[in-house]
Short mmCIF file of C-alpha atoms in Angstrom, two decimals:
data_model
loop_
_atom_site.label_atom_id
_atom_site.label_comp_id
_atom_site.label_asym_id
_atom_site.label_seq_id
_atom_site.Cartn_x
_atom_site.Cartn_y
_atom_site.Cartn_z
CA MET A 1 -14.62 -16.47 -32.15
CA SER A 2 -12.40 -13.83 -31.02
CA ILE A 3 -12.80 -12.23 -27.37
CA SER A 4 -11.70 -8.84 -27.11
CA ILE A 5 -11.46 -7.05 -23.73
CA PRO A 6 -9.79 -3.91 -24.23
CA GLY A 7 -8.52 -1.83 -21.12
CA LYS A 8 -8.12 -5.28 -19.19
CA ILE A 9 -5.36 -7.70 -18.48
CA ILE A 10 -6.57 -11.17 -17.89
CA ALA A 11 -4.23 -13.10 -15.59
CA PHE A 12 -4.53 -16.90 -15.24
CA ASP A 13 -3.48 -19.50 -12.69
CA TYR A 14 -2.10 -22.64 -14.45
CA GLY A 15 -2.94 -25.75 -12.25
CA GLU A 16 -6.33 -27.26 -12.89
CA VAL A 17 -7.21 -24.03 -14.80
CA ILE A 18 -4.84 -24.20 -18.13
CA SER A 19 -3.88 -27.65 -17.18
CA ILE A 20 -6.01 -30.67 -16.13
CA GLU A 21 -5.76 -32.28 -12.82
CA PRO A 22 -3.30 -35.42 -13.17
CA SER A 23 -5.09 -38.61 -14.34
CA THR A 24 -5.81 -41.77 -12.38
CA ALA A 25 -3.08 -43.50 -14.24
CA ASP A 26 -0.46 -41.06 -13.74
CA ARG A 27 -1.31 -41.16 -10.00
CA ALA A 28 -1.18 -44.88 -10.01
CA GLU A 29 2.30 -44.82 -11.92
CA ILE A 30 3.68 -42.34 -9.40
CA LEU A 31 2.46 -44.61 -6.35
CA ARG A 32 3.93 -47.61 -8.37
CA VAL A 33 7.34 -46.37 -8.64
CA ALA A 34 7.24 -45.12 -5.11
CA GLY A 35 6.23 -48.46 -3.87
CA ALA A 36 3.17 -46.92 -2.02
CA GLN A 37 0.31 -48.66 -3.77
CA ASP A 38 -0.72 -50.24 -0.37
CA GLU A 39 -1.02 -46.65 1.39
CA PRO A 40 -1.86 -44.06 -1.38
CA GLU A 41 -3.69 -41.74 1.16
CA ARG A 42 -0.67 -41.47 3.22
CA PHE A 43 1.66 -40.94 0.25
CA TRP A 44 -0.57 -38.06 -1.32
CA ASN A 45 -0.80 -36.51 2.32
CA ILE A 46 3.14 -36.33 2.44
CA TYR A 47 3.26 -35.45 -1.10
CA TRP A 48 1.09 -32.18 -0.77
CA LEU A 49 2.82 -31.31 2.85
CA HIS A 50 5.99 -30.59 1.05
CA ARG A 51 4.51 -29.26 -1.92
CA PHE A 52 4.16 -25.58 -0.51
CA ALA A 53 8.04 -25.34 0.13
CA LEU A 54 8.50 -26.76 -3.48
CA ASP A 55 6.20 -24.18 -5.01
CA GLN A 56 7.78 -21.40 -2.81
CA GLY A 57 11.23 -22.10 -4.05
CA THR A 58 12.85 -22.98 -0.68
CA ILE A 59 13.49 -26.51 -1.82
CA GLY A 60 14.13 -27.90 -5.30
CA PRO A 61 12.72 -31.07 -6.87
CA LYS A 62 15.59 -33.19 -5.54
CA GLU A 63 15.04 -32.30 -1.84
CA TYR A 64 11.11 -32.51 -2.41
CA TRP A 65 11.58 -36.15 -3.21
CA ARG A 66 13.99 -36.69 -0.72
CA ARG A 67 11.68 -35.36 1.98
CA ILE A 68 8.83 -37.67 0.75
CA GLU A 69 11.19 -40.71 0.71
CA HIS A 70 12.09 -39.87 4.48
CA ASP A 71 8.50 -39.34 5.49
CA LEU A 72 7.43 -42.56 4.12
CA GLY A 73 10.27 -44.54 5.45
CA ALA A 74 11.28 -45.53 1.91
CA GLN A 75 14.61 -46.34 0.33
CA TRP A 76 14.84 -45.05 -3.18
CA ASP A 77 17.63 -45.20 -5.54
CA THR A 78 18.83 -42.28 -7.87
CA ALA A 79 16.65 -43.83 -10.73
CA GLN A 80 13.43 -43.90 -8.76
CA HIS A 81 14.14 -40.07 -7.71
CA HIS A 82 14.42 -39.35 -11.53
CA GLU A 83 11.47 -41.25 -12.59
CA LEU A 84 9.20 -39.86 -9.83
CA TRP A 85 10.00 -36.41 -10.72
CA LEU A 86 9.46 -37.10 -14.20
CA ARG A 87 6.15 -38.80 -13.88
CA ASP A 88 4.91 -36.08 -11.74
CA PHE A 89 6.10 -33.15 -13.79
CA ARG A 90 4.84 -34.81 -16.82
CA SER A 91 1.28 -35.43 -15.02
CA TRP A 92 0.89 -31.57 -15.06
CA LEU A 93 1.55 -30.63 -18.41
CA ALA A 94 -1.56 -31.88 -20.04
CA ILE A 95 -3.57 -29.02 -21.27
CA GLU A 96 -7.48 -28.58 -20.91
CA GLU A 97 -8.38 -28.03 -24.41
CA GLY A 98 -11.49 -25.98 -23.65
CA THR A 99 -9.44 -23.33 -21.75
CA LEU A 100 -6.67 -23.32 -24.51
CA ALA A 101 -9.39 -22.56 -27.00
CA VAL A 102 -10.24 -19.79 -24.81
CA LEU A 103 -6.76 -18.54 -24.77
CA ILE A 104 -6.58 -18.65 -28.42
CA ASP A 105 -9.51 -16.48 -28.67
CA LEU A 106 -8.55 -13.94 -26.35
CA GLN A 107 -5.25 -13.67 -28.27
CA ARG A 108 -7.18 -13.46 -31.39
CA GLY A 109 -9.07 -10.41 -29.90
CA GLY A 110 -6.04 -8.73 -28.91
CA THR A 111 -6.77 -8.92 -25.21
CA ARG A 112 -3.82 -8.68 -22.96
CA MET A 113 -2.90 -11.65 -20.70
CA ALA A 114 -0.62 -12.65 -17.81
CA LEU A 115 0.14 -15.98 -15.88
CA LEU A 116 0.38 -16.27 -12.06
CA SER A 117 1.13 -19.38 -10.95
CA ASN A 118 2.26 -21.25 -7.71
CA ALA A 119 4.98 -23.66 -8.99
CA GLY A 120 8.48 -24.62 -8.52
CA LEU A 121 11.27 -23.66 -10.50
CA ASP A 122 11.35 -26.57 -12.86
CA PHE A 123 8.23 -25.26 -14.39
CA THR A 124 9.37 -21.72 -15.18
CA SER A 125 11.08 -22.58 -18.69
CA TYR A 126 7.83 -24.45 -19.68
CA TYR A 127 5.69 -21.46 -19.05
CA ARG A 128 7.95 -18.92 -20.63
CA HIS A 129 9.76 -20.88 -23.53
CA GLY A 130 7.06 -23.44 -24.36
CA MET A 131 4.16 -22.69 -26.56
CA LEU A 132 2.09 -21.06 -23.52
CA GLY A 133 4.58 -18.22 -23.36
CA ASP A 134 3.25 -17.08 -26.56
CA PHE A 135 0.03 -15.92 -24.76
CA PHE A 136 1.40 -14.11 -21.81
CA GLU A 137 2.99 -10.55 -21.66
CA GLU A 138 4.38 -11.57 -17.95
CA VAL A 139 4.70 -14.79 -16.24
CA VAL A 140 4.99 -14.49 -12.48
CA VAL A 141 5.95 -17.81 -10.76
CA SER A 142 5.95 -18.39 -6.97
CA GLY A 143 8.99 -20.39 -6.80
CA GLU A 144 11.11 -17.52 -8.36
CA LEU A 145 9.80 -15.13 -5.72
CA GLY A 146 9.56 -17.11 -2.65
CA LEU A 147 6.18 -16.32 -2.32
CA LEU A 148 2.82 -18.11 -2.50
CA LYS A 149 -0.59 -17.05 -3.32
CA PRO A 150 -2.52 -15.79 -1.76
CA GLU A 151 0.13 -13.73 0.04
CA PRO A 152 -0.34 -9.92 -0.98
CA ALA A 153 3.02 -9.49 -2.21
CA ILE A 154 2.83 -11.80 -5.13
CA TYR A 155 -0.05 -9.85 -6.34
CA HIS A 156 1.71 -6.66 -5.87
CA GLU A 157 4.52 -8.34 -7.99
CA LEU A 158 1.87 -9.04 -10.71
CA ILE A 159 0.55 -5.40 -10.63
CA GLU A 160 3.93 -4.12 -11.11
CA ARG A 161 5.06 -6.19 -14.08
CA VAL A 162 1.84 -5.37 -16.16
CA GLY A 163 1.91 -1.85 -15.32
CA VAL A 164 -1.93 -1.25 -15.02
CA PRO A 165 -3.88 -0.15 -11.96
CA PRO A 166 -5.31 -3.23 -9.97
CA ALA A 167 -8.80 -2.49 -11.08
CA ASP A 168 -7.91 -3.38 -14.82
CA ILE A 169 -6.67 -6.78 -13.98
CA VAL A 170 -8.95 -9.77 -14.00
CA PHE A 171 -7.65 -12.89 -12.21
CA ILE A 172 -8.72 -16.37 -12.86
CA ASP A 173 -7.88 -19.04 -10.36
CA ASN A 174 -9.64 -22.29 -9.18
CA ARG A 175 -9.18 -21.60 -5.53
CA ALA A 176 -11.48 -19.09 -3.90
CA GLU A 177 -8.85 -18.13 -1.34
CA ASN A 178 -6.56 -17.05 -4.26
CA ILE A 179 -9.35 -15.04 -5.69
CA ALA A 180 -10.21 -13.37 -2.18
CA GLY A 181 -6.35 -12.67 -1.59
CA ALA A 182 -6.33 -10.82 -5.26
CA ALA A 183 -9.50 -8.87 -4.38
CA ALA A 184 -8.12 -7.56 -1.21
CA LEU A 185 -5.95 -5.56 -3.59
CA GLY A 186 -8.52 -4.41 -5.81
CA ILE A 187 -7.98 -7.02 -8.57
CA ALA A 188 -11.18 -8.40 -9.75
CA GLY A 189 -11.28 -12.16 -9.76
CA HIS A 190 -13.20 -15.04 -11.05
CA VAL A 191 -13.36 -18.67 -9.74
CA TYR A 192 -12.77 -21.10 -12.51
CA GLU A 193 -15.30 -23.84 -12.69
CA GLY A 194 -14.72 -25.08 -16.09
CA PRO A 195 -13.89 -24.08 -19.89
CA GLY A 196 -17.44 -23.51 -20.75
CA GLU A 197 -18.32 -21.41 -17.78
CA LEU A 198 -15.13 -19.38 -18.22
CA ARG A 199 -15.95 -18.79 -21.70
CA ALA A 200 -19.48 -17.31 -20.81
CA PHE A 201 -17.75 -15.23 -17.98
CA LEU A 202 -15.26 -13.60 -20.33
CA THR A 203 -17.75 -13.26 -23.35
CA GLY A 204 -20.11 -11.44 -21.00
CA LEU A 205 -17.23 -9.24 -19.49
CA ALA A 206 -16.07 -8.20 -23.16
CA GLU A 207 -19.76 -7.40 -24.12
CA SER A 208 -19.94 -5.26 -20.85
CA VAL A 209 -16.67 -3.48 -21.68
CA LYS A 210 -17.90 -2.93 -25.29
CA ALA A 211 -21.26 -1.67 -23.89
CA SER A 212 -19.64 0.81 -21.52
CA SER A 213 -17.05 2.14 -23.98
CA ALA A 214 -20.10 2.82 -26.53
CA VAL A 215 -21.86 5.08 -24.13
CA PRO A 216 -21.50 8.79 -25.27
CA PRO A 217 -19.91 11.19 -23.02
CA HIS A 218 -22.12 13.60 -21.13
CA VAL A 219 -22.56 17.01 -23.02
CA VAL A 220 -23.02 20.19 -21.21
CA LEU A 221 -24.79 22.74 -22.81
#
């Protein structure tokens, strides 16, 4: 079923909207390679502590894993560094099939789309040159800009690239603070709660836009 929303650009976050959360098995393998099976909470706290710098592009993947190694007090060889990066990167590649179906139906309906993601530089080629890139007119990645959602400047970048007023953009993200950041600039937002709920929201939006465009202009006699 196509979803046609003329006059709007639907901008999507990637992580846990288009992609699914890394699986329990993926996380267990990362802990195993890191030798941190006995202190998972500490490991993940350090993992997320340095993730902001990675997503902002101020450090690359190599430095990111070196910082985690240092803070854990671990000693990893080159092979472990590469395996940790690979397992972590791969864990974020799995796509939510329900969201993919929504993207396909939006594309079938001729709806314009963009991607706005907090992610490191290693994801940029995947976003643009993998099959996902077929959906999006513009791909805005935090690591390329030195910016992170919900900083206003990253939304300004999105607005400039798609070339439409903020009111004509609808942003889908799983974090309320990122939606609030977009809303502060006049971008409509929707907090993602799952593919079924997303489809219902976008279908309702399509019907609303269709209904408003069908209203005849006021005629002055």
